[in-house]
Coordinates of C-alpha atoms in Angstrom, one line a residue:
X53 CA 49.7 -61.6 -40.4
X54 CA 47.5 -59.5 -39.1
X55 CA 44.1 -60.8 -38.5
X56 CA 42.6 -59.1 -41.4
X57 CA 44.6 -60.7 -43.6
X58 CA 44.5 -64.1 -41.8
X59 CA 40.9 -64.1 -42.9
X60 CA 40.9 -62.5 -45.9
X61 CA 43.7 -65.4 -46.9
X62 CA 41.4 -68.1 -45.5
X63 CA 38.2 -67.1 -47.5
X64 CA 40.0 -66.2 -50.7
X65 CA 41.4 -70.1 -50.2
X66 CA 45.2 -69.0 -50.6
X67 CA 45.7 -70.6 -47.0
X68 CA 43.7 -73.0 -44.8
X69 CA 42.5 -72.5 -41.2
X70 CA 44.7 -75.6 -40.0
X71 CA 47.9 -74.1 -41.3
X72 CA 46.9 -70.7 -39.7
X73 CA 46.3 -72.8 -36.7
X74 CA 49.6 -75.0 -36.7
X75 CA 51.8 -72.3 -37.0
X76 CA 50.6 -70.7 -33.9
X77 CA 50.1 -73.7 -32.2
X78 CA 54.1 -74.0 -32.4
X79 CA 54.4 -70.8 -30.9
X80 CA 52.4 -71.7 -28.7
X81 CA 54.4 -74.9 -27.2
X82 CA 57.8 -73.0 -28.2
X83 CA 57.2 -70.3 -25.8
X84 CA 54.5 -70.0 -23.4
X85 CA 55.9 -72.7 -21.5
X86 CA 58.3 -69.9 -20.1
X87 CA 56.0 -66.8 -20.4
X88 CA 53.3 -68.5 -19.0
X89 CA 50.0 -66.4 -21.3
X90 CA 48.2 -69.3 -21.1
X91 CA 46.5 -71.1 -18.2
X92 CA 44.7 -73.8 -21.0
X93 CA 45.5 -74.8 -24.9
X94 CA 42.5 -76.0 -26.0
X95 CA 44.4 -77.7 -28.9
X96 CA 41.4 -80.9 -29.9
X97 CA 38.7 -78.3 -30.2
X98 CA 40.7 -75.8 -31.9
X99 CA 41.6 -78.1 -34.7
X100 CA 37.9 -79.4 -35.0
X101 CA 37.5 -75.4 -35.7
X102 CA 39.8 -75.1 -38.2
X103 CA 38.9 -78.4 -39.9
X104 CA 35.2 -76.8 -40.0
X105 CA 36.0 -73.3 -41.4
X106 CA 38.1 -75.0 -44.0
X107 CA 35.0 -77.2 -45.3
X108 CA 32.9 -74.2 -45.4
X109 CA 35.6 -72.4 -47.7
X110 CA 35.4 -75.9 -50.1
X111 CA 32.2 -75.6 -50.2
X112 CA 32.1 -72.1 -51.1
X113 CA 30.6 -70.8 -48.3
X114 CA 31.5 -67.7 -46.3
X115 CA 32.9 -68.4 -42.6
X116 CA 32.8 -64.8 -42.2
X117 CA 34.8 -61.9 -41.1
X118 CA 37.1 -63.8 -38.2
X119 CA 37.4 -67.0 -40.9
X120 CA 40.4 -69.5 -39.3
X121 CA 41.6 -66.1 -37.1
X122 CA 42.9 -68.0 -33.7
X123 CA 41.5 -66.0 -30.5
X124 CA 42.6 -66.3 -26.8
X125 CA 40.4 -66.2 -24.4
X126 CA 40.7 -64.5 -20.6
X127 CA 40.4 -66.9 -18.7
X128 CA 37.0 -64.9 -17.2
X129 CA 34.8 -65.9 -19.8
X130 CA 32.7 -69.1 -20.2
X131 CA 33.2 -71.4 -22.1
X132 CA 30.9 -74.6 -22.9
X133 CA 32.5 -77.4 -21.3
X134 CA 36.2 -75.8 -20.5
X135 CA 37.4 -75.2 -17.4
X136 CA 36.9 -71.2 -16.9
X137 CA 39.2 -70.2 -13.3
X138 CA 39.3 -66.2 -13.3
X139 CA 42.9 -67.9 -12.1
X140 CA 41.2 -68.6 -8.5
X141 CA 41.2 -72.1 -6.9
X142 CA 37.5 -71.3 -6.1
X143 CA 36.9 -71.5 -9.4
X144 CA 39.3 -75.0 -10.2
X145 CA 37.8 -77.3 -12.3
X146 CA 34.5 -75.9 -13.2
X147 CA 32.8 -76.1 -16.2
X148 CA 30.2 -73.7 -17.8
X149 CA 27.3 -75.3 -18.8
X150 CA 27.0 -71.9 -21.5
X151 CA 28.8 -69.6 -23.9
X152 CA 29.3 -66.3 -23.1
X153 CA 28.2 -63.9 -25.7
X154 CA 31.4 -63.1 -27.0
X155 CA 32.5 -66.5 -27.9
X156 CA 29.4 -67.3 -29.6
X157 CA 30.0 -64.4 -31.4
X158 CA 33.7 -65.0 -32.5
X159 CA 32.8 -68.6 -33.4
X160 CA 29.9 -67.4 -35.6
X161 CA 32.4 -65.0 -37.5
X162 CA 34.9 -68.0 -38.2
X163 CA 37.1 -67.2 -35.3
X164 CA 38.8 -70.3 -33.3
X165 CA 39.2 -69.8 -30.3
X166 CA 43.3 -71.4 -28.7
X167 CA 42.8 -71.6 -25.2
X168 CA 42.2 -69.7 -21.7
X169 CA 44.8 -66.6 -21.2
X170 CA 46.0 -65.8 -16.7
X171 CA 45.3 -63.4 -16.0
X172 CA 45.1 -61.6 -11.9
X173 CA 42.4 -63.2 -10.1
X174 CA 38.9 -62.2 -10.6
X175 CA 40.8 -59.6 -12.5
X176 CA 41.8 -57.6 -9.9
X177 CA 45.4 -56.2 -10.1
X178 CA 47.5 -54.3 -12.1
X179 CA 50.5 -57.5 -12.8
X180 CA 49.0 -60.7 -13.0
X181 CA 51.2 -61.6 -10.5
X182 CA 48.4 -62.4 -8.3
X183 CA 46.8 -65.7 -10.5
X184 CA 46.5 -68.6 -8.5
X185 CA 48.6 -70.6 -10.6
X186 CA 51.7 -68.3 -11.4
X187 CA 52.3 -65.5 -13.0
X188 CA 52.8 -64.4 -16.7
X189 CA 55.8 -62.9 -17.8
X190 CA 56.6 -60.4 -20.1
X191 CA 57.9 -61.5 -23.7
X192 CA 59.9 -58.4 -24.5
X193 CA 62.0 -58.6 -20.7
X194 CA 60.9 -61.8 -18.8
X195 CA 62.0 -60.4 -15.8
X196 CA 59.0 -57.9 -15.8
X197 CA 55.0 -57.6 -15.1
X198 CA 52.9 -57.7 -18.7
X199 CA 50.6 -55.6 -16.4
X200 CA 47.3 -56.9 -15.6
X201 CA 44.6 -58.0 -14.5
X202 CA 44.6 -59.3 -18.5
X203 CA 48.0 -59.9 -18.5
X204 CA 48.0 -63.0 -20.2
X205 CA 45.7 -61.9 -23.4
X206 CA 48.3 -59.1 -24.3
X207 CA 51.5 -60.6 -23.7
X208 CA 49.6 -63.8 -26.1
X209 CA 49.1 -61.1 -28.8
X210 CA 52.5 -59.6 -28.2
X211 CA 54.4 -63.2 -28.5
X212 CA 52.5 -64.2 -31.3
X213 CA 50.8 -66.9 -30.1
X214 CA 47.3 -65.3 -31.0
X215 CA 46.7 -62.1 -33.8
X216 CA 43.3 -61.5 -31.4
X217 CA 42.2 -61.4 -27.6
X218 CA 39.9 -60.5 -25.6
X219 CA 40.1 -59.4 -22.1
X220 CA 37.9 -57.5 -19.4
X221 CA 38.2 -54.0 -18.0
X222 CA 37.1 -52.6 -15.3
X223 CA 40.1 -49.9 -14.2
X224 CA 42.4 -50.1 -16.8
X225 CA 42.8 -54.3 -16.7
X226 CA 43.2 -54.4 -21.2
X227 CA 44.5 -50.7 -21.7
X228 CA 47.2 -51.3 -19.0
X229 CA 48.9 -54.7 -20.0
X230 CA 48.2 -53.6 -23.4
X231 CA 50.4 -50.4 -23.1
X232 CA 53.2 -52.6 -21.5
X233 CA 53.1 -55.8 -23.6
X234 CA 53.5 -52.8 -27.0
X235 CA 49.8 -53.8 -28.3
X236 CA 46.6 -52.4 -29.3
X237 CA 44.2 -52.4 -26.5
X238 CA 40.6 -51.1 -26.6
X239 CA 37.3 -50.8 -24.2
X240 CA 34.5 -50.1 -25.7
X241 CA 31.7 -47.9 -24.6
X242 CA 29.9 -49.3 -21.6
X243 CA 27.1 -51.1 -23.4
X244 CA 28.0 -52.1 -26.0
X245 CA 29.7 -55.5 -25.8
X246 CA 27.9 -57.9 -23.7
X247 CA 28.7 -58.8 -20.5
X248 CA 27.3 -62.3 -20.4
X249 CA 29.2 -64.8 -19.8
X250 CA 31.7 -62.7 -18.6
X251 CA 32.0 -63.3 -14.4
X252 CA 31.6 -59.7 -12.8
X253 CA 34.0 -58.2 -11.0
X254 CA 32.5 -54.8 -10.6
X255 CA 29.2 -55.0 -12.7
X256 CA 28.5 -51.2 -13.4
X257 CA 32.5 -51.3 -14.9
X258 CA 33.3 -53.9 -16.4
X259 CA 33.4 -54.7 -19.9
X260 CA 35.3 -56.8 -22.8
X261 CA 37.2 -55.5 -25.4
X262 CA 40.2 -56.1 -28.0
X263 CA 43.4 -56.8 -27.6
X264 CA 45.4 -57.1 -31.0
X265 CA 48.7 -56.1 -32.7
X266 CA 47.0 -53.5 -35.3
X267 CA 43.9 -50.9 -34.8
X268 CA 42.4 -52.1 -37.6
X269 CA 42.5 -56.0 -36.6
X270 CA 41.0 -54.0 -33.0
X271 CA 38.3 -52.4 -34.8
X272 CA 37.5 -55.8 -36.8
X273 CA 37.2 -57.2 -33.8
X274 CA 35.2 -55.0 -31.8
X275 CA 32.5 -55.1 -35.3
X276 CA 32.3 -59.1 -34.4
X277 CA 31.8 -58.6 -30.3
X278 CA 30.0 -55.7 -30.2
X279 CA 25.7 -55.1 -30.9
X280 CA 22.9 -55.4 -28.8
X281 CA 22.2 -59.1 -26.7
X282 CA 19.0 -59.4 -25.0
X283 CA 20.6 -61.7 -22.2
X284 CA 22.5 -58.8 -20.8
X285 CA 20.1 -56.0 -19.3
X286 CA 23.0 -53.4 -19.2
X287 CA 23.6 -53.9 -23.1
X288 CA 22.2 -51.0 -25.7
X289 CA 19.5 -51.6 -27.7
X290 CA 21.9 -50.3 -30.9
X291 CA 24.0 -52.6 -33.2
X292 CA 27.9 -53.0 -32.9
X293 CA 30.1 -49.0 -33.7
X294 CA 31.5 -49.5 -37.5
X295 CA 34.9 -48.3 -36.4
X296 CA 37.0 -50.6 -39.6
X297 CA 36.3 -47.7 -42.0
X298 CA 37.4 -45.3 -39.5
X299 CA 40.9 -46.2 -39.7
X300 CA 42.1 -45.2 -43.2
X301 CA 39.9 -41.7 -42.3
X302 CA 42.2 -39.2 -41.8
X303 CA 42.0 -36.1 -38.5
X304 CA 42.9 -33.4 -40.2
X305 CA 40.3 -30.7 -38.4
X306 CA 39.8 -33.3 -35.5
X307 CA 40.3 -31.3 -31.6
X308 CA 42.7 -33.0 -29.4
X309 CA 43.1 -32.1 -26.3
X310 CA 46.3 -33.7 -23.8
X311 CA 45.1 -34.3 -20.3
X312 CA 47.2 -32.2 -17.9
X313 CA 45.9 -34.4 -14.7
X314 CA 46.9 -37.8 -16.1
X315 CA 50.5 -36.0 -16.9
X316 CA 51.4 -35.2 -13.3
X317 CA 53.6 -37.6 -12.0
X318 CA 54.3 -39.4 -14.9
X319 CA 57.7 -41.3 -16.0
X320 CA 60.0 -38.6 -18.4
X321 CA 60.0 -40.5 -21.4
X322 CA 55.9 -42.1 -21.1
X323 CA 54.9 -37.8 -20.9
X324 CA 57.5 -37.2 -23.9
X325 CA 56.0 -40.1 -26.1
X326 CA 52.3 -38.2 -25.3
X327 CA 53.9 -35.0 -26.5
X328 CA 56.0 -36.8 -29.5
X329 CA 52.1 -38.2 -30.5
X330 CA 50.6 -35.1 -29.6
X331 CA 53.1 -33.5 -32.5
X332 CA 52.6 -36.4 -34.7
X333 CA 48.8 -35.1 -34.6
X334 CA 48.9 -32.1 -35.3
X335 CA 51.7 -32.6 -38.4
X336 CA 49.1 -35.0 -39.9
X337 CA 46.3 -32.0 -39.5
X338 CA 44.6 -32.7 -36.0
X339 CA 44.0 -29.3 -33.6
X340 CA 45.9 -30.6 -30.4
X341 CA 45.8 -28.1 -27.5
X342 CA 46.0 -28.6 -23.7
X343 CA 42.7 -30.2 -21.3
X344 CA 41.4 -29.9 -17.7
X345 CA 39.7 -32.7 -16.8
X346 CA 39.9 -31.7 -12.8
X347 CA 38.2 -34.6 -10.9
X348 CA 40.0 -37.0 -12.7
X349 CA 42.8 -37.1 -9.8
X350 CA 39.9 -37.9 -7.8
X351 CA 39.8 -41.3 -9.6
X352 CA 41.8 -44.2 -8.1
X353 CA 40.3 -42.8 -4.2
X354 CA 36.6 -43.2 -6.0
X355 CA 37.6 -46.6 -7.7
X356 CA 38.4 -48.3 -4.8
X357 CA 35.6 -47.4 -2.9
X358 CA 33.2 -48.9 -6.3
X359 CA 34.6 -51.6 -7.1
X360 CA 35.3 -53.6 -3.6
X361 CA 32.1 -52.9 -2.4
X362 CA 30.5 -54.4 -6.2
X363 CA 33.4 -57.6 -6.0
X364 CA 32.4 -57.7 -2.1
X365 CA 28.6 -58.6 -3.4
X366 CA 29.0 -60.3 -6.6
X367 CA 31.8 -62.6 -5.2
X368 CA 29.2 -63.6 -2.4
X369 CA 28.1 -66.4 -4.3
X370 CA 31.3 -68.2 -3.6
X371 CA 30.4 -70.7 -1.3
X372 CA 30.7 -73.7 -1.8
X373 CA 27.7 -75.0 -2.2
X374 CA 26.6 -74.0 -6.3
X375 CA 30.0 -74.9 -7.5
X376 CA 33.5 -74.6 -7.4
X377 CA 35.8 -75.8 -4.4
X378 CA 34.4 -76.8 -1.1
X379 CA 36.0 -77.1 1.4
X380 CA 34.0 -79.1 4.7
X381 CA 33.3 -78.3 8.1
X382 CA 31.0 -78.1 11.4
X383 CA 28.3 -76.6 9.9
X384 CA 27.6 -74.3 7.1
X385 CA 29.0 -71.0 8.4
X386 CA 32.0 -73.0 8.9
X387 CA 32.6 -74.6 5.5
X388 CA 31.9 -70.9 3.7
X389 CA 34.3 -69.6 6.1
X390 CA 36.9 -72.6 5.2
X391 CA 36.1 -72.6 1.0
X392 CA 36.8 -68.9 0.9
X393 CA 40.0 -69.0 3.2
X394 CA 41.5 -71.6 1.6
X395 CA 39.9 -70.5 -2.7
X396 CA 40.6 -66.9 -2.5
X397 CA 44.1 -65.3 -2.9
X398 CA 45.3 -62.1 -0.7
X399 CA 44.2 -60.0 -2.9
X400 CA 40.4 -60.5 -3.9
X401 CA 39.7 -60.9 0.8
X402 CA 41.5 -57.7 0.4
X403 CA 39.1 -56.2 -2.0
X404 CA 36.2 -57.9 0.1
X405 CA 36.8 -56.8 3.5
X406 CA 37.5 -53.1 1.5
X407 CA 34.4 -53.4 0.2
X408 CA 32.0 -55.0 2.4
X409 CA 33.1 -52.0 5.1
X410 CA 32.1 -49.7 2.4
X411 CA 28.8 -50.7 2.5
X412 CA 28.1 -51.6 5.6
X413 CA 25.3 -49.6 8.4
X414 CA 26.5 -46.5 9.3
X415 CA 29.7 -45.7 6.7
X416 CA 27.8 -46.4 3.5
X417 CA 27.2 -42.9 2.7
X418 CA 30.5 -41.3 4.4
X419 CA 32.7 -44.1 1.5
X420 CA 30.7 -45.3 -1.3
X421 CA 27.9 -42.5 -1.5
X422 CA 30.3 -40.4 -1.6
X423 CA 32.2 -42.2 -4.0
X424 CA 29.4 -42.1 -6.3
X425 CA 29.2 -38.5 -5.9
X426 CA 32.7 -38.2 -7.1
X427 CA 31.9 -40.5 -10.2
X428 CA 29.5 -38.2 -10.7
X429 CA 32.1 -35.0 -10.3
X430 CA 34.0 -36.7 -13.3
X431 CA 31.6 -37.4 -15.7
X432 CA 30.7 -34.2 -15.4
X433 CA 34.1 -32.8 -16.2
X434 CA 34.4 -34.9 -19.1
X435 CA 31.6 -33.8 -20.8
X436 CA 32.6 -30.0 -20.1
X437 CA 36.3 -31.0 -21.9
X438 CA 34.1 -33.2 -24.8
X439 CA 32.1 -29.5 -25.6
X440 CA 35.9 -28.6 -26.9
X441 CA 37.9 -31.6 -27.6
X442 CA 36.5 -34.3 -30.4
X443 CA 39.2 -36.7 -28.3
X444 CA 41.5 -36.7 -25.4
X445 CA 44.6 -37.8 -24.9
X446 CA 46.7 -38.6 -22.0
X447 CA 49.4 -41.8 -21.4
X448 CA 47.8 -45.1 -20.7
X449 CA 50.3 -46.3 -17.5
X450 CA 52.0 -43.9 -15.4
X451 CA 55.6 -46.1 -16.4
X452 CA 56.4 -49.0 -18.9
X453 CA 57.0 -52.4 -17.5
X454 CA 58.3 -52.7 -14.0
X455 CA 59.9 -55.8 -12.4
X456 CA 58.2 -58.7 -10.4
X457 CA 57.6 -57.6 -6.8
X458 CA 58.8 -54.1 -7.7
X459 CA 54.7 -52.4 -6.6
X460 CA 54.3 -54.9 -3.7
X461 CA 53.0 -52.1 -1.6
X462 CA 48.9 -52.5 -2.5
X463 CA 48.5 -48.4 -3.2
X464 CA 51.5 -48.1 -5.1
X465 CA 49.9 -51.0 -7.2
X466 CA 46.4 -49.4 -7.4
X467 CA 48.3 -46.5 -9.2
X468 CA 49.5 -47.9 -11.7
X469 CA 45.9 -47.5 -13.3
X470 CA 45.7 -43.6 -12.6
X471 CA 45.3 -43.0 -15.8
X472 CA 43.0 -45.7 -17.0
X473 CA 40.2 -45.5 -14.6
X474 CA 38.6 -42.3 -15.3
X475 CA 37.0 -44.2 -18.4
X476 CA 35.4 -46.7 -16.4
X477 CA 33.9 -44.7 -14.1
X478 CA 32.7 -42.4 -16.6
X479 CA 31.5 -45.1 -18.8
X480 CA 33.8 -44.3 -21.7
X481 CA 35.4 -45.8 -24.8
X482 CA 39.2 -45.7 -24.4
X483 CA 41.9 -46.8 -26.8
X484 CA 46.3 -47.7 -25.6
X485 CA 48.2 -47.6 -29.0
X486 CA 51.8 -48.5 -29.0
X487 CA 54.0 -45.4 -30.1
X488 CA 58.0 -46.2 -29.4
X489 CA 59.2 -47.0 -26.4
X490 CA 61.4 -45.7 -23.5
X491 CA 65.1 -45.6 -22.9
X492 CA 65.4 -49.0 -21.5
X493 CA 63.7 -50.5 -25.3
X494 CA 60.1 -51.0 -23.2
X495 CA 57.2 -50.4 -25.1
X496 CA 55.1 -46.9 -24.0
X497 CA 51.5 -46.8 -24.8
X498 CA 49.8 -43.9 -25.6
X499 CA 45.8 -43.7 -24.3
X500 CA 43.5 -41.8 -27.0
X501 CA 39.8 -41.1 -24.8
X502 CA 36.9 -40.6 -26.1
X503 CA 32.4 -39.4 -25.3
X504 CA 30.2 -42.5 -24.8
X505 CA 29.8 -43.4 -28.5
X506 CA 32.6 -42.3 -29.7
X507 CA 34.5 -45.3 -30.7
X508 CA 34.5 -44.2 -34.6
X509 CA 36.1 -40.9 -34.4
X510 CA 38.7 -42.7 -31.4
X511 CA 39.7 -45.2 -33.9
X512 CA 40.7 -42.7 -36.8
X513 CA 42.7 -41.0 -34.2
X514 CA 44.4 -44.8 -32.8
X515 CA 44.9 -45.5 -36.3
X516 CA 46.8 -42.2 -37.2
X517 CA 48.8 -42.8 -34.0
X518 CA 49.9 -46.0 -35.6
X519 CA 50.5 -45.1 -38.8
X520 CA 53.4 -41.7 -36.9
X521 CA 54.7 -44.8 -35.0
X522 CA 55.4 -47.0 -38.2
X523 CA 56.5 -43.7 -40.0
X524 CA 59.6 -43.3 -36.6
X525 CA 58.4 -39.6 -37.1
X526 CA 55.1 -37.1 -37.9
X527 CA 52.7 -37.2 -39.9

């Protein structure tokens, strides 16, 4: 059942939140030991929440649009009194004293939080191999990665552990694992969803967004979690976008551009699926043409200066004094060094050092400053493209799911996000929709990008792609 169907059934009394929860907990117990999608399953708290929803229904009250729907949370979102680790030893055992805004909104809408999902440490990675607690496996093939950094959330939805999950997307960390796991994953416009309670990686790039098995379910979760939050200074002063109503509208007359730069160097099977989607949208009445966003070719280079620079600042707070792990030393500086050496993994250390170097005196303008100027170029090129097109189309990932250890070289791994990073740098929304498979039977994701606050039209196109995939042909 989809999230929309579950919520409708619970509200109507044809099923109960407790029954729904128990079936999902059974699925987790049966298969998560081999997948490791979750760092923590909060069984008792989830059962209490489900019973509370059922009590409201029994009293004739409406629990909300997510009534009884299990939701998994990436383990970098604060949950009051529940361990939040970011899959790092340095935060092992830390229990936040407050809930993230998105958690509050899910609970207020009747959603049932079932657990915290695995991720690349501090959301730094594209495979979930960088977790301090071990990797997550792809439900479609246990020898392959689920993508990252939100690999646990993507795997949880793909395996049927929860109909909905939240991830965070800094350079593609929702969309890329969604593509590799064959589910829907969406990054909103920067500022549409509050970052309050999200453990920061790169604050000018981070956004929280939904994973789901259907486009409509993703739209529902965006509507629940989006909207202004005065506790987040970057939150847009506007209500959540109305997108659920968009999924049943067609694409007649919409202008769709296929970004040629983002098709360069991708696997032939992945490129073929993008062209298949273009044909399906044409058959559905859209006007499809080639598009160019030239500066996107510099996206990875700019991102891996900007994001590590912001991370080196954000992660300075993990000093062994205020919270998390602590390794004592003969003096405070030795304690800082010992704590960070023991608490941070290799990829996090690599990015902190890279970011600190990029911000250092004498190098700031040559590296960080130049990267920010490149970011502006990317935004301008997107603006030019959106004068001709309503949405843009590309692969989500240049490959399908790869085997564990296949991308041990950091630069090779970084290129996994070549198609997703440009939307983060621009602050624009983008969604990955599964569309058939490659020759090996592995899921392929196709990305729909839109201008800032273009979620409504983006969801229209995403839903049309989903319908074409379900029909097995053009429509």
